[in-house]
Short mmCIF file of C-alpha atoms and ligand atoms in Angstrom, two decimals:
data_model
loop_
_atom_site.label_atom_id
_atom_site.label_comp_id
_atom_site.label_asym_id
_atom_site.label_seq_id
_atom_site.Cartn_x
_atom_site.Cartn_y
_atom_site.Cartn_z
CA UNK A 1 106.29 169.92 182.73
CA UNK A 2 108.11 167.40 180.97
CA UNK A 3 109.72 168.20 177.74
CA UNK A 4 108.04 166.47 174.75
CA UNK A 5 110.22 165.46 171.89
CA UNK A 6 108.74 164.53 168.33
CA UNK A 7 110.09 161.73 166.72
CA UNK A 8 109.13 159.68 163.34
CA UNK A 9 107.77 156.26 164.52
CA UNK A 10 106.94 154.54 161.29
CA UNK A 11 107.59 154.72 157.47
CA UNK A 12 106.12 153.66 154.10
CA UNK A 13 106.49 154.59 150.64
CA UNK A 14 105.34 153.85 147.10
CA UNK A 15 106.68 154.32 143.68
CA UNK A 16 104.63 153.94 140.55
CA UNK A 17 105.47 150.72 138.58
CA UNK A 18 105.79 152.48 135.34
CA UNK A 19 109.71 152.76 134.86
CA UNK A 20 111.34 155.13 132.34
CA UNK A 21 115.06 154.35 131.41
CA UNK A 22 117.26 156.62 129.91
CA UNK A 23 117.49 154.34 126.85
CA UNK A 24 113.67 155.01 126.71
CA UNK A 25 114.33 158.91 126.61
CA UNK A 26 117.10 158.50 124.08
CA UNK A 27 114.27 157.16 121.75
CA UNK A 28 112.20 160.60 122.11
CA UNK A 29 114.59 163.39 122.87
CA UNK A 30 118.19 164.25 121.75
CA UNK A 31 119.88 162.61 124.98
CA UNK A 32 121.78 159.82 125.85
CA UNK A 33 122.15 157.32 128.50
CA UNK A 34 125.88 158.39 128.92
CA UNK A 35 125.08 162.27 129.38
CA UNK A 36 122.13 161.56 132.08
CA UNK A 37 124.23 158.95 134.15
CA UNK A 38 127.70 161.11 134.13
CA UNK A 39 125.86 164.45 134.95
CA UNK A 40 123.16 163.36 137.32
CA UNK A 41 123.64 159.34 138.43
CA UNK A 42 120.17 158.71 137.08
CA UNK A 43 119.48 155.46 135.40
CA UNK A 44 115.82 155.01 135.72
CA UNK A 45 112.72 157.24 137.09
CA UNK A 46 109.51 155.87 138.29
CA UNK A 47 106.36 157.81 136.42
CA UNK A 48 102.84 158.03 137.37
CA UNK A 49 100.31 156.42 134.82
CA UNK A 50 98.18 158.93 132.94
CA UNK A 51 95.13 158.15 135.64
CA UNK A 52 97.55 158.33 138.54
CA UNK A 53 97.83 161.44 140.47
CA UNK A 54 99.48 162.78 143.80
CA UNK A 55 96.54 161.62 146.18
CA UNK A 56 96.75 158.05 144.74
CA UNK A 57 100.37 157.84 145.41
CA UNK A 58 100.02 159.24 149.05
CA UNK A 59 97.36 156.54 149.64
CA UNK A 60 99.85 153.80 148.32
CA UNK A 61 102.53 155.24 150.75
CA UNK A 62 100.30 155.21 153.62
CA UNK A 63 98.71 151.60 152.83
CA UNK A 64 102.54 150.54 152.83
CA UNK A 65 103.05 151.92 156.25
CA UNK A 66 100.15 150.34 157.54
CA UNK A 67 101.19 146.81 156.01
CA UNK A 68 104.57 147.62 158.05
CA UNK A 69 103.21 148.61 161.09
CA UNK A 70 99.71 147.50 161.26
CA UNK A 71 96.46 149.73 161.62
CA UNK A 72 97.38 150.84 165.25
CA UNK A 73 100.00 153.02 163.61
CA UNK A 74 96.88 155.33 162.02
CA UNK A 75 95.00 155.25 165.44
CA UNK A 76 95.15 158.75 167.03
CA UNK A 77 96.21 160.64 164.22
CA UNK A 78 94.89 163.94 164.61
CA UNK A 79 96.62 165.94 161.78
CA UNK A 80 97.20 165.17 158.24
CA UNK A 81 99.69 167.21 156.23
CA UNK A 82 100.60 166.52 152.58
CA UNK A 83 103.56 168.11 151.25
CA UNK A 84 103.41 168.36 147.31
CA UNK A 85 103.82 170.72 144.60
CA UNK A 86 101.49 168.79 142.35
CA UNK A 87 98.27 168.65 144.42
CA UNK A 88 95.28 166.76 142.30
CA UNK A 89 93.77 170.35 142.76
CA UNK A 90 94.30 173.71 144.66
CA UNK A 91 91.40 172.31 146.68
CA UNK A 92 90.35 170.16 148.28
CA UNK A 93 93.56 169.77 149.86
CA UNK A 94 95.10 166.35 149.07
CA UNK A 95 95.45 165.95 152.78
CA UNK A 96 91.78 165.98 153.20
CA UNK A 97 91.44 163.04 150.52
CA UNK A 98 94.02 161.11 152.51
CA UNK A 99 91.94 161.83 155.90
CA UNK A 100 88.93 160.65 154.24
CA UNK A 101 90.35 157.75 152.52
CA UNK A 102 91.65 156.37 156.01
CA UNK A 103 88.53 157.63 158.14
CA UNK A 104 90.79 159.80 160.34
CA UNK A 105 89.37 161.97 162.77
CA UNK A 106 92.04 164.60 162.02
CA UNK A 107 92.53 168.13 160.44
CA UNK A 108 94.47 168.07 157.21
CA UNK A 109 96.33 170.78 155.00
CA UNK A 110 98.70 170.70 152.10
CA UNK A 111 101.89 172.16 152.39
CA UNK A 112 103.74 173.88 149.62
CA UNK A 113 107.35 174.48 149.79
CA UNK A 114 109.09 173.13 146.57
CA UNK A 115 111.35 169.92 146.99
CA UNK A 116 112.11 170.58 150.87
CA UNK A 117 108.30 170.48 151.40
CA UNK A 118 108.41 167.19 153.19
CA UNK A 119 111.06 168.38 155.61
CA UNK A 120 108.86 171.63 156.14
CA UNK A 121 106.23 169.21 156.95
CA UNK A 122 108.20 167.21 159.39
CA UNK A 123 109.09 170.44 161.04
CA UNK A 124 105.68 171.73 161.30
CA UNK A 125 104.63 168.24 162.55
CA UNK A 126 107.25 168.44 165.27
CA UNK A 127 106.11 171.78 166.39
CA UNK A 128 102.75 170.66 166.37
CA UNK A 129 103.43 167.61 168.80
CA UNK A 130 105.87 169.14 170.91
CA UNK A 131 103.48 172.12 171.75
CA UNK A 132 100.77 169.78 172.70
CA UNK A 133 98.46 170.77 169.81
CA UNK A 134 98.52 167.71 168.13
CA UNK A 135 99.42 164.09 169.43
CA UNK A 136 100.14 162.31 166.02
CA UNK A 137 100.75 163.62 162.89
CA UNK A 138 100.65 161.93 159.62
CA UNK A 139 103.26 163.63 157.30
CA UNK A 140 103.40 162.79 153.56
CA UNK A 141 105.38 163.78 150.50
CA UNK A 142 103.93 163.07 147.48
CA UNK A 143 104.53 164.04 143.96
CA UNK A 144 103.46 164.08 140.15
CA UNK A 145 106.12 166.08 139.03
CA UNK A 146 106.25 164.24 135.69
CA UNK A 147 102.76 165.92 134.87
CA UNK A 148 104.37 169.23 134.95
CA UNK A 149 107.45 168.60 132.68
CA UNK A 150 107.79 170.26 129.37
CA UNK A 151 109.08 167.08 127.35
CA UNK A 152 110.57 169.14 124.57
CA UNK A 153 112.92 170.64 127.16
CA UNK A 154 115.76 167.71 127.45
CA UNK A 155 117.55 169.78 130.17
CA UNK A 156 114.72 169.07 132.75
CA UNK A 157 112.86 166.37 131.40
CA UNK A 158 115.32 163.58 132.01
CA UNK A 159 115.60 164.42 135.86
CA UNK A 160 112.28 164.05 137.36
CA UNK A 161 110.10 161.12 138.74
CA UNK A 162 106.95 160.39 140.73
CA UNK A 163 106.34 159.17 144.05
CA UNK A 164 105.15 159.28 147.57
CA UNK A 165 106.57 158.54 151.13
CA UNK A 166 104.57 158.88 154.55
CA UNK A 167 105.65 158.97 158.05
CA UNK A 168 104.02 159.14 161.55
CA UNK A 169 105.41 161.81 163.85
CA UNK A 170 104.58 161.50 167.52
CA UNK A 171 106.23 161.80 171.02
CA UNK A 172 109.09 159.84 171.71
CA UNK A 173 111.53 159.69 174.69
CA UNK A 174 115.16 161.22 174.64
CA UNK A 175 117.54 160.60 173.18
CA UNK A 176 115.07 159.76 170.15
CA UNK A 177 113.52 162.27 168.01
CA UNK A 178 113.99 165.21 165.74
CA UNK A 179 116.35 167.89 166.80
CA UNK A 180 115.62 171.53 166.14
CA UNK A 181 115.68 172.10 162.39
CA UNK A 182 116.95 174.57 159.96
CA UNK A 183 114.67 176.26 157.37
CA UNK A 184 115.48 178.64 154.82
CA UNK A 185 114.48 180.82 151.96
CA UNK A 186 115.88 183.39 149.25
CA UNK A 187 113.07 184.43 146.85
CA UNK A 188 115.54 186.40 145.18
CA UNK A 189 116.22 183.33 143.50
CA UNK A 190 112.54 182.51 142.60
CA UNK A 191 113.26 182.80 138.60
CA UNK A 192 115.51 180.18 138.56
CA UNK A 193 113.15 177.12 139.01
CA UNK A 194 109.27 177.43 138.71
CA UNK A 195 106.07 175.89 137.44
CA UNK A 196 102.48 175.95 137.70
CA UNK A 197 102.21 179.70 136.98
CA UNK A 198 98.53 181.33 136.36
CA UNK A 199 100.00 184.35 134.37
CA UNK A 200 102.40 186.18 136.80
CA UNK A 201 105.81 187.77 136.32
CA UNK A 202 108.14 188.26 139.17
CA UNK A 203 109.23 191.80 140.34
CA UNK A 204 112.45 191.28 138.21
CA UNK A 205 110.16 190.72 135.22
CA UNK A 206 110.75 186.93 134.90
CA UNK A 207 107.82 185.40 133.33
CA UNK A 208 106.78 182.40 135.33
CA UNK A 209 105.75 179.52 133.49
CA UNK A 210 102.89 176.57 133.49
CA UNK A 211 105.50 173.84 132.76
CA UNK A 212 108.46 173.00 134.90
CA UNK A 213 111.74 175.48 134.14
CA UNK A 214 114.61 175.42 135.60
CA UNK A 215 118.34 177.25 135.14
CA UNK A 216 120.34 174.06 135.98
CA UNK A 217 123.64 175.62 136.30
CA UNK A 218 122.47 178.22 138.73
CA UNK A 219 120.36 175.69 140.76
CA UNK A 220 123.32 173.46 140.92
CA UNK A 221 125.85 175.98 142.39
CA UNK A 222 123.12 177.11 144.82
CA UNK A 223 122.47 173.23 145.80
CA UNK A 224 126.14 172.65 146.56
CA UNK A 225 126.46 175.86 148.60
CA UNK A 226 123.23 175.52 150.79
CA UNK A 227 123.84 171.37 151.17
CA UNK A 228 127.04 172.82 152.97
CA UNK A 229 125.93 175.23 155.09
CA UNK A 230 122.50 173.81 156.05
CA UNK A 231 123.89 170.39 156.96
CA UNK A 232 126.36 171.83 159.20
CA UNK A 233 123.81 174.29 160.81
CA UNK A 234 121.63 171.34 161.43
CA UNK A 235 124.37 169.17 163.15
CA UNK A 236 125.27 172.34 165.38
CA UNK A 237 121.59 172.70 166.23
CA UNK A 238 121.61 169.00 167.50
CA UNK A 239 124.70 169.61 169.40
CA UNK A 240 126.65 167.11 167.39
CA UNK A 241 129.72 167.24 164.97
CA UNK A 242 129.86 165.95 161.35
CA UNK A 243 131.70 162.70 162.72
CA UNK A 244 128.63 161.64 165.04
CA UNK A 245 126.53 161.33 161.88
CA UNK A 246 125.60 157.55 160.94
CA UNK A 247 123.53 157.95 158.01
CA UNK A 248 123.06 160.87 155.43
CA UNK A 249 119.80 160.90 153.63
CA UNK A 250 119.99 163.62 151.34
CA UNK A 251 117.25 165.15 148.53
CA UNK A 252 117.95 162.84 145.73
CA UNK A 253 118.49 165.31 142.66
CA UNK A 254 121.84 164.68 141.46
CA UNK A 255 124.66 162.29 142.62
CA UNK A 256 127.27 164.80 141.94
CA UNK A 257 125.46 167.00 144.65
CA UNK A 258 125.03 164.41 147.09
CA UNK A 259 128.86 163.30 146.51
CA UNK A 260 129.89 167.08 146.89
CA UNK A 261 128.11 167.18 150.30
CA UNK A 262 129.32 163.69 151.61
CA UNK A 263 132.67 164.78 150.74
CA UNK A 264 132.55 168.09 152.59
CA UNK A 265 131.13 166.40 155.64
CA UNK A 266 133.86 164.07 155.52
CA UNK A 267 131.21 161.01 155.34
CA UNK A 268 132.24 157.65 153.94
CA UNK A 269 130.27 156.76 151.10
CA UNK A 270 128.48 153.91 152.83
CA UNK A 271 127.14 156.42 155.22
CA UNK A 272 125.15 157.84 152.37
CA UNK A 273 121.71 156.83 151.05
CA UNK A 274 121.48 156.95 147.30
CA UNK A 275 118.21 156.31 145.31
CA UNK A 276 118.38 158.83 142.67
CA UNK A 277 119.94 156.18 139.91
CA UNK A 278 116.48 154.28 140.55
CA UNK A 279 113.68 157.24 140.89
CA UNK A 280 115.27 160.31 139.65
CA UNK A 281 114.41 163.43 141.65
CA UNK A 282 110.70 163.02 142.78
CA UNK A 283 110.74 166.08 144.81
CA UNK A 284 109.03 165.96 148.20
CA UNK A 285 108.98 162.28 147.98
CA UNK A 286 112.61 161.77 147.78
CA UNK A 287 113.69 161.72 151.28
CA UNK A 288 110.97 159.70 152.95
CA UNK A 289 111.28 156.93 149.99
CA UNK A 290 115.20 157.03 150.55
CA UNK A 291 114.58 156.66 154.30
CA UNK A 292 112.18 153.68 153.77
CA UNK A 293 114.57 151.87 151.30
CA UNK A 294 117.62 152.51 154.13
CA UNK A 295 115.23 150.98 156.65
CA UNK A 296 114.53 147.50 154.43
CA UNK A 297 118.20 147.34 153.82
CA UNK A 298 119.04 147.30 157.33
CA UNK A 299 120.84 150.98 157.27
CA UNK A 300 118.80 152.60 159.96
CA UNK A 301 119.72 151.35 163.63
CA UNK A 302 118.20 152.06 166.82
CA UNK A 303 119.81 155.17 168.05
CA UNK A 304 121.33 156.07 164.99
CA UNK A 305 121.86 159.79 164.18
CA UNK A 306 120.51 160.52 160.58
CA UNK A 307 121.13 163.77 158.99
CA UNK A 308 118.32 164.75 156.53
CA UNK A 309 118.77 168.01 154.06
CA UNK A 310 117.00 169.39 150.79
CA UNK A 311 116.78 172.31 148.67
CA UNK A 312 114.73 173.39 145.72
CA UNK A 313 112.54 176.37 144.10
CA UNK A 314 111.99 178.95 146.21
CA UNK A 315 114.87 179.12 146.52
CA UNK A 316 114.42 177.13 149.70
CA UNK A 317 116.02 174.65 151.81
CA UNK A 318 115.52 172.91 154.77
CA UNK A 319 117.82 170.40 157.11
CA UNK A 320 117.61 168.34 160.35
CA UNK A 321 119.07 165.49 162.37
CA UNK A 322 116.68 162.56 163.53
CA UNK A 323 117.83 160.12 166.29
CA UNK A 324 116.26 157.16 164.86
CA UNK A 325 114.22 154.91 167.04
CA UNK A 326 111.77 155.04 169.95
CA UNK A 327 108.61 153.92 168.02
CA UNK A 328 105.98 151.86 169.73
CA UNK A 329 104.95 149.52 166.92
CA UNK A 330 106.50 146.11 167.43
CA UNK A 331 105.05 144.38 164.26
CA UNK A 332 107.34 146.18 161.75
CA UNK A 333 107.65 144.08 158.40
CA UNK A 334 109.00 144.61 155.28
CA UNK A 335 106.38 145.38 152.83
CA UNK A 336 106.11 143.54 149.70
O1 UT7 N 401 115.18 169.39 143.35
C1 UT7 N 401 115.49 170.58 142.43
C2 UT7 N 401 116.85 171.18 142.23
N1 UT7 N 401 117.33 170.74 140.93
C3 UT7 N 401 118.57 170.33 140.87
O2 UT7 N 401 119.26 170.05 141.72
C4 UT7 N 401 119.21 170.52 139.68
C5 UT7 N 401 120.69 171.35 139.52
N2 UT7 N 401 121.33 171.15 138.34
C6 UT7 N 401 121.92 169.86 137.72
O3 UT7 N 401 121.58 169.03 138.42
C7 UT7 N 401 122.75 170.26 136.61
O4 UT7 N 401 122.75 171.46 136.20
C8 UT7 N 401 122.11 169.68 135.36
C9 UT7 N 401 121.95 168.05 135.49
C10 UT7 N 401 120.49 169.99 135.17
C11 UT7 N 401 122.95 169.96 133.95
O5 UT7 N 401 123.82 169.81 134.01
P1 UT7 N 401 125.29 170.88 133.68
O6 UT7 N 401 126.63 170.04 134.04
O7 UT7 N 401 125.05 171.97 134.64
O8 UT7 N 401 124.93 170.79 132.20
P2 UT7 N 401 124.76 172.28 131.66
O9 UT7 N 401 123.32 172.59 131.76
O10 UT7 N 401 125.69 173.29 131.99
O11 UT7 N 401 124.56 171.99 130.11
C12 UT7 N 401 125.86 171.23 129.21
C13 UT7 N 401 125.36 170.81 127.85
C14 UT7 N 401 124.54 171.89 127.30
O12 UT7 N 401 124.91 171.68 126.10
P3 UT7 N 401 125.98 173.05 125.44
O13 UT7 N 401 125.36 174.43 125.63
O14 UT7 N 401 127.27 172.76 126.34
O15 UT7 N 401 126.30 172.56 124.03
C15 UT7 N 401 123.28 171.50 127.24
O16 UT7 N 401 122.58 171.81 126.04
O17 UT7 N 401 124.71 169.62 127.94
C16 UT7 N 401 123.45 169.93 127.17
N3 UT7 N 401 122.22 169.14 127.75
C17 UT7 N 401 122.01 168.01 127.32
N4 UT7 N 401 122.43 167.07 126.47
C18 UT7 N 401 122.04 165.78 126.59
C19 UT7 N 401 121.17 169.50 128.57
N5 UT7 N 401 120.31 168.56 128.90
C20 UT7 N 401 120.77 167.25 128.22
C21 UT7 N 401 120.29 166.20 128.11
N6 UT7 N 401 121.04 165.31 126.84
N7 UT7 N 401 119.41 165.85 128.39
#
């Protein structure tokens, strides 16, 4: 039997038109553009409208994908996975809403794994495709995280944004495709970053909250550490060395965390995709949105080895190397 390798063959993304700048935030809380820029690299963030929810943004990202590659990109999709921490409701799954909206004959489920959720969805899709269970998976990261923000808490309110990114995952020929991925979790750190609780304490007594809570300093230390270890592990699993990486697309949480990882890997700045300045941290949407930007800028070339890594609540992390290309949709265009 021939080995099947799963790859990403189409991409699309969406960010809400509503933009909140650092200067806007200065007017409603005790913060400054200077503090936000120097600590995080964020200048603006895109925020969902009052009547705009995760499913709406997921739909828009799929519409963008269809605009770029044509309807044929959705033909034969037999599984939809939506990675999100902010589904419209616990059920129906946001993925079911996507399945119905695009008339797909497909199974559908949501996947919740904090910010690395989209990379977890990619790894799940890879396993479904490579086992023969699925032929074509639509894997989306969509987030309305600003609806969980405590606007009284300046230490988190300035960091987050909303958006969505969608990809098609299906068989490709080697050398293209996704190498074995790294998935990790350390539930001992569950109290450091949480949201959406329904009245529950952790075993250590930490009160889980409804609105987003983060111990920024501790999460920062974890992030720098895990960006280092997870990326090196993913590169090794791909049978490569850091110098083989043409493009680095990390989770967009903080420019300082991205820079630290880039330096440890010895990559030149032009090999790193940074969008956190424009979008803030939009969680599961951050990597597919950044990849779509990189594609539009001509920075993802056929055969490029692209390193993806993310981290977040749980604590959790994920990383993998994608060899870009092998797609079969000739009419790719930049979406307007
Ligand atoms: O995808 C989820 C993953 N999350 C992350 O990646 C976040 C990781 N953590 C971070 O990125 C950083 O820890 C932050 C950007 C959240 C904070 O930066 P920091 O350098 O760790 O600042 P800090 O929390 O140590 O706070 C320093 C000071 C404090 O004042 P004092 O106690 O030194 O007087 C804060 O009260 O900055 C103050 N501060 C602010 N000042 C102005 C906190 N938030 C703000 C703010 N504006 N928005």
